[in-house]
Amino acid sequence: QKEVEQNSGPLSVPEGAIASLNCTYSDRGSQSFFWYRQYSGKSPELIMSIYSNGDKEDGRFTAQLNKASQYVSLLIRDSQPSDSATYLCAALGGYNKLIFGAGTRLAVHP
Amino acid sequence: KAGVTQTPRYLIKTRGQQVTLSCSPISGHRSVSWYQQTPGQGLQFLFEYFSETQRNKGNFPGRFSGRQFSNSRSEMNVSTLELGDSALYLCASSLMPTGTVSGNTIYFGEGSWLTVV
C-alpha cells in the first residue's frame, strides 16, 4: 500500500466548475499536508498547506483535512484552463520525510 | 530574489557511468533536499542536507550520494548508472529542515533531466 494515494485521473471539468481532488494517507502520525501544482515539464509549486482538521481557504482554492479519516482534499472553484496541471498531495510523515502521492492530472476544458 | 538553480538541466549518460548534479538554493536557505521523479514511482525523497550534514535519507541504494557545502550549495552523485535511473531530479530548498518549523515552505528548482542509455 502506498503511503499517499491519489486518483491518477485525468479529472476533466468544464471551465467555471468546481474541481475536487482527493488524497488519502496511511501514516496516522502525519500532521502536515501540502498540495503542489506541477505543469508539464515544470517543477512542483506549493499552492496550499494545511495542518488542522477542517477547511482552509485561499482565493479559489480550499484545502480540507480530516485526520480521523486520513483524508485530504483540494477544491478549485471557478476552474480555469490555466489550472490544467498535475496536482500532487504530500504528507509530512514520520522521520520528517515529505511523502508525495503520484498526482492527479486535472484538465479544464473551455 | 533568485530561485533554486539546478545544473545541468538536461544530460544523457551511458550505463555504468557516473553523474553529478548541482543545486544552488535560494539565498539564505540552509536546507536542501533532493527528489527523484519518474512516471512510474512519482516523486521520491532521496536525502536532505542542513548545515553540511545529512539529516535524512530515503530508500535508495548507496549508488546515490550527496553533499552540501558551507555556502549551502549541494551536489548529488549517482555512480554506476542504470537505465532505471533515468528521471527528473529535483532539488528543493527551505530556510529550516523539513518538519522542524510550521510554515517552512519548500521551494523546488526546475530539475535536471537525466537520461541513461
PDB file of C-alpha atoms in Angstrom:
ATOM      1  CA  GLN A   1       0.000   0.000   0.000  1.00  0.00           C
ATOM      2  CA  LYS A   2       1.341   3.396  -0.995  1.00  0.00           C
ATOM      3  CA  GLU A   3       1.694   5.892   1.829  1.00  0.00           C
ATOM      4  CA  VAL A   4      -0.119   8.688   0.000  1.00  0.00           C
ATOM      5  CA  GLU A   5      -2.700   7.733  -2.585  1.00  0.00           C
ATOM      6  CA  GLN A   6      -4.341   9.813  -5.262  1.00  0.00           C
ATOM      7  CA  ASN A   7      -6.514   9.008  -8.224  1.00  0.00           C
ATOM      8  CA  SER A   8      -4.284   9.496 -11.258  1.00  0.00           C
ATOM      9  CA  GLY A   9      -7.108  10.900 -13.375  1.00  0.00           C
ATOM     10  CA  PRO A  10      -7.381  12.606 -15.679  1.00  0.00           C
ATOM     11  CA  LEU A  11     -10.098  14.565 -13.962  1.00  0.00           C
ATOM     12  CA  SER A  12     -11.884  16.542 -16.620  1.00  0.00           C
ATOM     13  CA  VAL A  13     -14.060  19.515 -15.636  1.00  0.00           C
ATOM     14  CA  PRO A  14     -15.628  22.321 -17.661  1.00  0.00           C
ATOM     15  CA  GLU A  15     -14.398  25.869 -17.239  1.00  0.00           C
ATOM     16  CA  GLY A  16     -16.105  27.572 -14.302  1.00  0.00           C
ATOM     17  CA  ALA A  17     -16.899  24.334 -12.485  1.00  0.00           C
ATOM     18  CA  ILE A  18     -15.535  23.108  -9.159  1.00  0.00           C
ATOM     19  CA  ALA A  19     -12.690  20.609  -9.384  1.00  0.00           C
ATOM     20  CA  SER A  20     -12.403  18.236  -6.438  1.00  0.00           C
ATOM     21  CA  LEU A  21      -9.103  16.452  -5.868  1.00  0.00           C
ATOM     22  CA  ASN A  22      -8.750  13.784  -3.208  1.00  0.00           C
ATOM     23  CA  CYS A  23      -5.915  12.166  -1.320  1.00  0.00           C
ATOM     24  CA  THR A  24      -5.645   9.549   1.423  1.00  0.00           C
ATOM     25  CA  TYR A  25      -2.638   8.788   3.592  1.00  0.00           C
ATOM     26  CA  SER A  26      -1.659   5.801   5.689  1.00  0.00           C
ATOM     27  CA  ASP A  27       0.628   7.291   8.364  1.00  0.00           C
ATOM     28  CA  ARG A  28      -1.576   8.367  11.284  1.00  0.00           C
ATOM     29  CA  GLY A  29       1.378  10.308  12.647  1.00  0.00           C
ATOM     30  CA  SER A  30       1.333  12.725   9.714  1.00  0.00           C
ATOM     31  CA  GLN A  31       0.489  16.226  10.896  1.00  0.00           C
ATOM     32  CA  SER A  32       1.173  18.474   7.915  1.00  0.00           C
ATOM     33  CA  PHE A  33      -0.200  18.233   4.410  1.00  0.00           C
ATOM     34  CA  PHE A  34       0.543  20.060   1.220  1.00  0.00           C
ATOM     35  CA  TRP A  35      -0.864  20.468  -2.262  1.00  0.00           C
ATOM     36  CA  TYR A  36       1.566  21.163  -5.091  1.00  0.00           C
ATOM     37  CA  ARG A  37       0.720  22.018  -8.684  1.00  0.00           C
ATOM     38  CA  GLN A  38       3.021  20.805 -11.433  1.00  0.00           C
ATOM     39  CA  TYR A  39       2.682  21.921 -15.014  1.00  0.00           C
ATOM     40  CA  SER A  40       4.064  19.574 -17.646  1.00  0.00           C
ATOM     41  CA  GLY A  41       7.843  19.837 -17.792  1.00  0.00           C
ATOM     42  CA  LYS A  42       7.976  22.198 -14.815  1.00  0.00           C
ATOM     43  CA  SER A  43       8.783  21.843 -11.133  1.00  0.00           C
ATOM     44  CA  PRO A  44       6.159  21.462  -8.383  1.00  0.00           C
ATOM     45  CA  GLU A  45       4.823  24.688  -6.915  1.00  0.00           C
ATOM     46  CA  LEU A  46       3.234  24.866  -3.460  1.00  0.00           C
ATOM     47  CA  ILE A  47      -0.348  26.125  -3.569  1.00  0.00           C
ATOM     48  CA  MET A  48      -1.774  25.131  -0.176  1.00  0.00           C
ATOM     49  CA  SER A  49      -0.671  23.752   3.150  1.00  0.00           C
ATOM     50  CA  ILE A  50      -2.969  22.525   5.923  1.00  0.00           C
ATOM     51  CA  TYR A  51      -2.195  21.388   9.435  1.00  0.00           C
ATOM     52  CA  SER A  52      -5.523  21.270  11.304  1.00  0.00           C
ATOM     53  CA  ASN A  53      -8.793  19.452  10.744  1.00  0.00           C
ATOM     54  CA  GLY A  54     -11.304  21.446   8.774  1.00  0.00           C
ATOM     55  CA  ASP A  55     -11.138  23.787   5.818  1.00  0.00           C
ATOM     56  CA  LYS A  56      -8.537  26.322   4.771  1.00  0.00           C
ATOM     57  CA  GLU A  57      -9.374  28.759   2.014  1.00  0.00           C
ATOM     58  CA  ASP A  58      -7.025  30.771  -0.182  1.00  0.00           C
ATOM     59  CA  GLY A  59      -8.636  32.528  -3.107  1.00  0.00           C
ATOM     60  CA  ARG A  60     -10.224  29.952  -5.392  1.00  0.00           C
ATOM     61  CA  PHE A  61      -8.560  27.090  -3.502  1.00  0.00           C
ATOM     62  CA  THR A  62      -9.899  25.300  -0.436  1.00  0.00           C
ATOM     63  CA  ALA A  63      -7.993  22.526   1.290  1.00  0.00           C
ATOM     64  CA  GLN A  64      -9.876  20.154   3.567  1.00  0.00           C
ATOM     65  CA  LEU A  65      -8.348  17.834   6.157  1.00  0.00           C
ATOM     66  CA  ASN A  66      -9.967  15.012   8.095  1.00  0.00           C
ATOM     67  CA  LYS A  67      -7.351  13.279  10.236  1.00  0.00           C
ATOM     68  CA  ALA A  68      -9.800  10.701  11.595  1.00  0.00           C
ATOM     69  CA  SER A  69     -10.497   9.503   8.054  1.00  0.00           C
ATOM     70  CA  GLN A  70      -6.896  10.186   6.937  1.00  0.00           C
ATOM     71  CA  TYR A  71      -8.231  12.198   4.061  1.00  0.00           C
ATOM     72  CA  VAL A  72      -7.140  15.435   2.415  1.00  0.00           C
ATOM     73  CA  SER A  73      -8.851  17.201  -0.447  1.00  0.00           C
ATOM     74  CA  LEU A  74      -8.398  20.264  -2.608  1.00  0.00           C
ATOM     75  CA  LEU A  75     -11.289  22.147  -4.146  1.00  0.00           C
ATOM     76  CA  ILE A  76     -10.710  24.561  -7.001  1.00  0.00           C
ATOM     77  CA  ARG A  77     -13.632  26.875  -7.587  1.00  0.00           C
ATOM     78  CA  ASP A  78     -14.309  28.586 -10.911  1.00  0.00           C
ATOM     79  CA  SER A  79     -11.793  26.315 -12.640  1.00  0.00           C
ATOM     80  CA  GLN A  80      -9.826  27.885 -15.471  1.00  0.00           C
ATOM     81  CA  PRO A  81      -7.951  26.262 -18.361  1.00  0.00           C
ATOM     82  CA  SER A  82      -4.768  27.589 -16.720  1.00  0.00           C
ATOM     83  CA  ASP A  83      -5.499  25.273 -13.766  1.00  0.00           C
ATOM     84  CA  SER A  84      -4.865  22.275 -16.021  1.00  0.00           C
ATOM     85  CA  ALA A  85      -1.896  20.559 -14.411  1.00  0.00           C
ATOM     86  CA  THR A  86      -0.962  17.646 -12.200  1.00  0.00           C
ATOM     87  CA  TYR A  87      -1.776  18.171  -8.532  1.00  0.00           C
ATOM     88  CA  LEU A  88       0.449  16.437  -6.021  1.00  0.00           C
ATOM     89  CA  CYS A  89      -0.650  15.725  -2.487  1.00  0.00           C
ATOM     90  CA  ALA A  90       2.143  15.425   0.094  1.00  0.00           C
ATOM     91  CA  ALA A  91       2.188  14.406   3.732  1.00  0.00           C
ATOM     92  CA  LEU A  92       4.916  15.117   6.244  1.00  0.00           C
ATOM     93  CA  GLY A  93       5.353  11.690   7.732  1.00  0.00           C
ATOM     94  CA  GLY A  94       7.469  10.145  10.390  1.00  0.00           C
ATOM     95  CA  TYR A  95      11.169  10.993  10.414  1.00  0.00           C
ATOM     96  CA  ASN A  96      10.292  14.364   8.847  1.00  0.00           C
ATOM     97  CA  LYS A  97      10.113  12.996   5.316  1.00  0.00           C
ATOM     98  CA  LEU A  98       7.792  14.581   2.786  1.00  0.00           C
ATOM     99  CA  ILE A  99       5.880  11.772   1.078  1.00  0.00           C
ATOM    100  CA  PHE A 100       4.195  12.547  -2.234  1.00  0.00           C
ATOM    101  CA  GLY A 101       1.276  10.901  -3.940  1.00  0.00           C
ATOM    102  CA  ALA A 102       1.534  10.022  -7.618  1.00  0.00           C
ATOM    103  CA  GLY A 103      -0.548  13.057  -8.544  1.00  0.00           C
ATOM    104  CA  THR A 104      -3.909  13.692 -10.175  1.00  0.00           C
ATOM    105  CA  ARG A 105      -3.974  15.147 -13.655  1.00  0.00           C
ATOM    106  CA  LEU A 106      -6.617  17.860 -13.988  1.00  0.00           C
ATOM    107  CA  ALA A 107      -7.895  19.003 -17.362  1.00  0.00           C
ATOM    108  CA  VAL A 108     -10.151  22.075 -17.505  1.00  0.00           C
ATOM    109  CA  HIS A 109     -11.833  22.402 -20.868  1.00  0.00           C
ATOM    110  CA  PRO A 110     -13.419  25.598 -22.232  1.00  0.00           C
TER     111      PRO A 110
ATOM    112  CA  LYS B   1      15.232  37.019  -5.431  1.00  0.00           C
ATOM    113  CA  ALA B   2      16.683  34.125  -7.421  1.00  0.00           C
ATOM    114  CA  GLY B   3      15.017  30.750  -7.076  1.00  0.00           C
ATOM    115  CA  VAL B   4      16.541  27.333  -6.714  1.00  0.00           C
ATOM    116  CA  THR B   5      19.026  26.785  -9.517  1.00  0.00           C
ATOM    117  CA  GLN B   6      19.903  23.369 -10.821  1.00  0.00           C
ATOM    118  CA  THR B   7      22.567  22.426 -13.328  1.00  0.00           C
ATOM    119  CA  PRO B   8      22.757  20.865 -15.771  1.00  0.00           C
ATOM    120  CA  ARG B   9      19.155  20.956 -16.938  1.00  0.00           C
ATOM    121  CA  TYR B  10      19.477  18.076 -19.374  1.00  0.00           C
ATOM    122  CA  LEU B  11      22.031  15.346 -19.732  1.00  0.00           C
ATOM    123  CA  ILE B  12      22.463  11.957 -21.353  1.00  0.00           C
ATOM    124  CA  LYS B  13      24.735   9.341 -19.838  1.00  0.00           C
ATOM    125  CA  THR B  14      25.646   5.758 -20.643  1.00  0.00           C
ATOM    126  CA  ARG B  15      25.015   2.811 -18.350  1.00  0.00           C
ATOM    127  CA  GLY B  16      27.863   2.350 -15.926  1.00  0.00           C
ATOM    128  CA  GLN B  17      28.915   5.976 -15.949  1.00  0.00           C
ATOM    129  CA  GLN B  18      28.513   8.330 -13.023  1.00  0.00           C
ATOM    130  CA  VAL B  19      26.844  11.719 -12.880  1.00  0.00           C
ATOM    131  CA  THR B  20      26.994  14.759 -10.606  1.00  0.00           C
ATOM    132  CA  LEU B  21      24.115  17.213 -10.352  1.00  0.00           C
ATOM    133  CA  SER B  22      24.375  20.613  -8.730  1.00  0.00           C
ATOM    134  CA  CYS B  23      21.917  22.726  -6.802  1.00  0.00           C
ATOM    135  CA  SER B  24      22.113  26.308  -5.535  1.00  0.00           C
ATOM    136  CA  PRO B  25      19.379  27.026  -3.004  1.00  0.00           C
ATOM    137  CA  ILE B  26      17.543  30.288  -2.555  1.00  0.00           C
ATOM    138  CA  SER B  27      19.778  32.828  -0.857  1.00  0.00           C
ATOM    139  CA  GLY B  28      19.568  32.365   2.906  1.00  0.00           C
ATOM    140  CA  HIS B  29      18.152  28.866   2.733  1.00  0.00           C
ATOM    141  CA  ARG B  30      20.271  26.286   4.508  1.00  0.00           C
ATOM    142  CA  SER B  31      18.224  23.154   3.913  1.00  0.00           C
ATOM    143  CA  VAL B  32      18.486  21.321   0.600  1.00  0.00           C
ATOM    144  CA  SER B  33      16.533  18.201  -0.323  1.00  0.00           C
ATOM    145  CA  TRP B  34      16.755  16.021  -3.384  1.00  0.00           C
ATOM    146  CA  TYR B  35      13.936  14.092  -5.025  1.00  0.00           C
ATOM    147  CA  GLN B  36      13.685  11.712  -7.944  1.00  0.00           C
ATOM    148  CA  GLN B  37      10.595  11.897 -10.140  1.00  0.00           C
ATOM    149  CA  THR B  38       9.645   9.153 -12.589  1.00  0.00           C
ATOM    150  CA  PRO B  39       6.339   8.389 -14.310  1.00  0.00           C
ATOM    151  CA  GLY B  40       6.075   5.049 -12.542  1.00  0.00           C
ATOM    152  CA  GLN B  41       7.152   5.948  -8.996  1.00  0.00           C
ATOM    153  CA  GLY B  42       6.257   9.621  -8.779  1.00  0.00           C
ATOM    154  CA  LEU B  43       8.238  11.955  -6.540  1.00  0.00           C
ATOM    155  CA  GLN B  44      10.518  10.077  -4.171  1.00  0.00           C
ATOM    156  CA  PHE B  45      12.696  11.557  -1.459  1.00  0.00           C
ATOM    157  CA  LEU B  46      16.428  10.951  -1.809  1.00  0.00           C
ATOM    158  CA  PHE B  47      18.089  12.900   1.005  1.00  0.00           C
ATOM    159  CA  GLU B  48      18.144  16.174   2.884  1.00  0.00           C
ATOM    160  CA  TYR B  49      21.089  18.286   3.991  1.00  0.00           C
ATOM    161  CA  PHE B  50      21.232  21.083   6.505  1.00  0.00           C
ATOM    162  CA  SER B  51      24.377  22.935   7.507  1.00  0.00           C
ATOM    163  CA  GLU B  52      26.538  20.450   5.571  1.00  0.00           C
ATOM    164  CA  THR B  53      25.088  17.462   7.437  1.00  0.00           C
ATOM    165  CA  GLN B  54      22.809  14.802   6.007  1.00  0.00           C
ATOM    166  CA  ARG B  55      19.677  14.905   8.120  1.00  0.00           C
ATOM    167  CA  ASN B  56      17.580  12.347   6.352  1.00  0.00           C
ATOM    168  CA  LYS B  57      17.817   9.697   3.695  1.00  0.00           C
ATOM    169  CA  GLY B  58      15.258   7.922   1.530  1.00  0.00           C
ATOM    170  CA  ASN B  59      15.205   4.312   0.414  1.00  0.00           C
ATOM    171  CA  PHE B  60      17.727   4.455  -2.402  1.00  0.00           C
ATOM    172  CA  PRO B  61      20.834   2.326  -2.913  1.00  0.00           C
ATOM    173  CA  GLY B  62      24.260   3.539  -1.901  1.00  0.00           C
ATOM    174  CA  ARG B  63      24.991   4.485  -5.511  1.00  0.00           C
ATOM    175  CA  PHE B  64      23.094   7.670  -4.737  1.00  0.00           C
ATOM    176  CA  SER B  65      25.032  10.106  -2.592  1.00  0.00           C
ATOM    177  CA  GLY B  66      25.116  13.779  -1.888  1.00  0.00           C
ATOM    178  CA  ARG B  67      26.868  16.504  -0.029  1.00  0.00           C
ATOM    179  CA  GLN B  68      26.397  20.107   0.962  1.00  0.00           C
ATOM    180  CA  PHE B  69      28.985  22.827   1.042  1.00  0.00           C
ATOM    181  CA  SER B  70      29.489  25.639   3.518  1.00  0.00           C
ATOM    182  CA  ASN B  71      27.668  28.064   1.177  1.00  0.00           C
ATOM    183  CA  SER B  72      24.625  25.707   1.251  1.00  0.00           C
ATOM    184  CA  ARG B  73      25.103  24.636  -2.364  1.00  0.00           C
ATOM    185  CA  SER B  74      24.579  20.923  -2.788  1.00  0.00           C
ATOM    186  CA  GLU B  75      25.582  18.200  -5.188  1.00  0.00           C
ATOM    187  CA  MET B  76      24.248  14.735  -5.682  1.00  0.00           C
ATOM    188  CA  ASN B  77      26.097  11.927  -7.366  1.00  0.00           C
ATOM    189  CA  VAL B  78      24.874   8.709  -8.907  1.00  0.00           C
ATOM    190  CA  SER B  79      27.501   6.102  -9.650  1.00  0.00           C
ATOM    191  CA  THR B  80      27.294   3.071 -11.924  1.00  0.00           C
ATOM    192  CA  LEU B  81      24.239   4.408 -13.713  1.00  0.00           C
ATOM    193  CA  GLU B  82      21.404   2.049 -14.611  1.00  0.00           C
ATOM    194  CA  LEU B  83      18.645   2.529 -17.173  1.00  0.00           C
ATOM    195  CA  GLY B  84      16.169   2.856 -14.325  1.00  0.00           C
ATOM    196  CA  ASP B  85      17.969   5.950 -13.046  1.00  0.00           C
ATOM    197  CA  SER B  86      16.521   7.926 -15.950  1.00  0.00           C
ATOM    198  CA  ALA B  87      14.393  10.526 -14.231  1.00  0.00           C
ATOM    199  CA  LEU B  88      13.860  14.147 -13.341  1.00  0.00           C
ATOM    200  CA  TYR B  89      15.987  15.008 -10.321  1.00  0.00           C
ATOM    201  CA  LEU B  90      14.554  17.849  -8.308  1.00  0.00           C
ATOM    202  CA  CYS B  91      16.306  19.913  -5.711  1.00  0.00           C
ATOM    203  CA  ALA B  92      14.313  21.807  -3.115  1.00  0.00           C
ATOM    204  CA  SER B  93      15.387  24.380  -0.581  1.00  0.00           C
ATOM    205  CA  SER B  94      13.915  25.801   2.575  1.00  0.00           C
ATOM    206  CA  LEU B  95      15.002  28.003   5.442  1.00  0.00           C
ATOM    207  CA  MET B  96      14.868  25.254   8.013  1.00  0.00           C
ATOM    208  CA  PRO B  97      14.934  21.448   7.839  1.00  0.00           C
ATOM    209  CA  THR B  98      11.736  19.715   6.774  1.00  0.00           C
ATOM    210  CA  GLY B  99       9.270  19.261   9.603  1.00  0.00           C
ATOM    211  CA  THR B 100      11.042  21.396  12.184  1.00  0.00           C
ATOM    212  CA  VAL B 101       9.060  24.596  11.862  1.00  0.00           C
ATOM    213  CA  SER B 102       5.442  25.143  10.874  1.00  0.00           C
ATOM    214  CA  GLY B 103       5.107  27.125   7.681  1.00  0.00           C
ATOM    215  CA  ASN B 104       8.570  26.181   6.463  1.00  0.00           C
ATOM    216  CA  THR B 105       7.869  26.370   2.724  1.00  0.00           C
ATOM    217  CA  ILE B 106       9.834  24.120   0.408  1.00  0.00           C
ATOM    218  CA  TYR B 107      10.705  25.577  -2.994  1.00  0.00           C
ATOM    219  CA  PHE B 108      11.638  23.365  -5.919  1.00  0.00           C
ATOM    220  CA  GLY B 109      14.120  24.028  -8.673  1.00  0.00           C
ATOM    221  CA  GLU B 110      13.364  23.331 -12.327  1.00  0.00           C
ATOM    222  CA  GLY B 111      15.126  19.982 -12.119  1.00  0.00           C
ATOM    223  CA  SER B 112      17.770  18.079 -14.017  1.00  0.00           C
ATOM    224  CA  TRP B 113      16.517  15.669 -16.649  1.00  0.00           C
ATOM    225  CA  LEU B 114      18.782  12.613 -16.735  1.00  0.00           C
ATOM    226  CA  THR B 115      18.555  10.045 -19.499  1.00  0.00           C
ATOM    227  CA  VAL B 116      20.597   6.863 -19.190  1.00  0.00           C
ATOM    228  CA  VAL B 117      21.130   4.928 -22.429  1.00  0.00           C
TER     229      VAL B 117
END
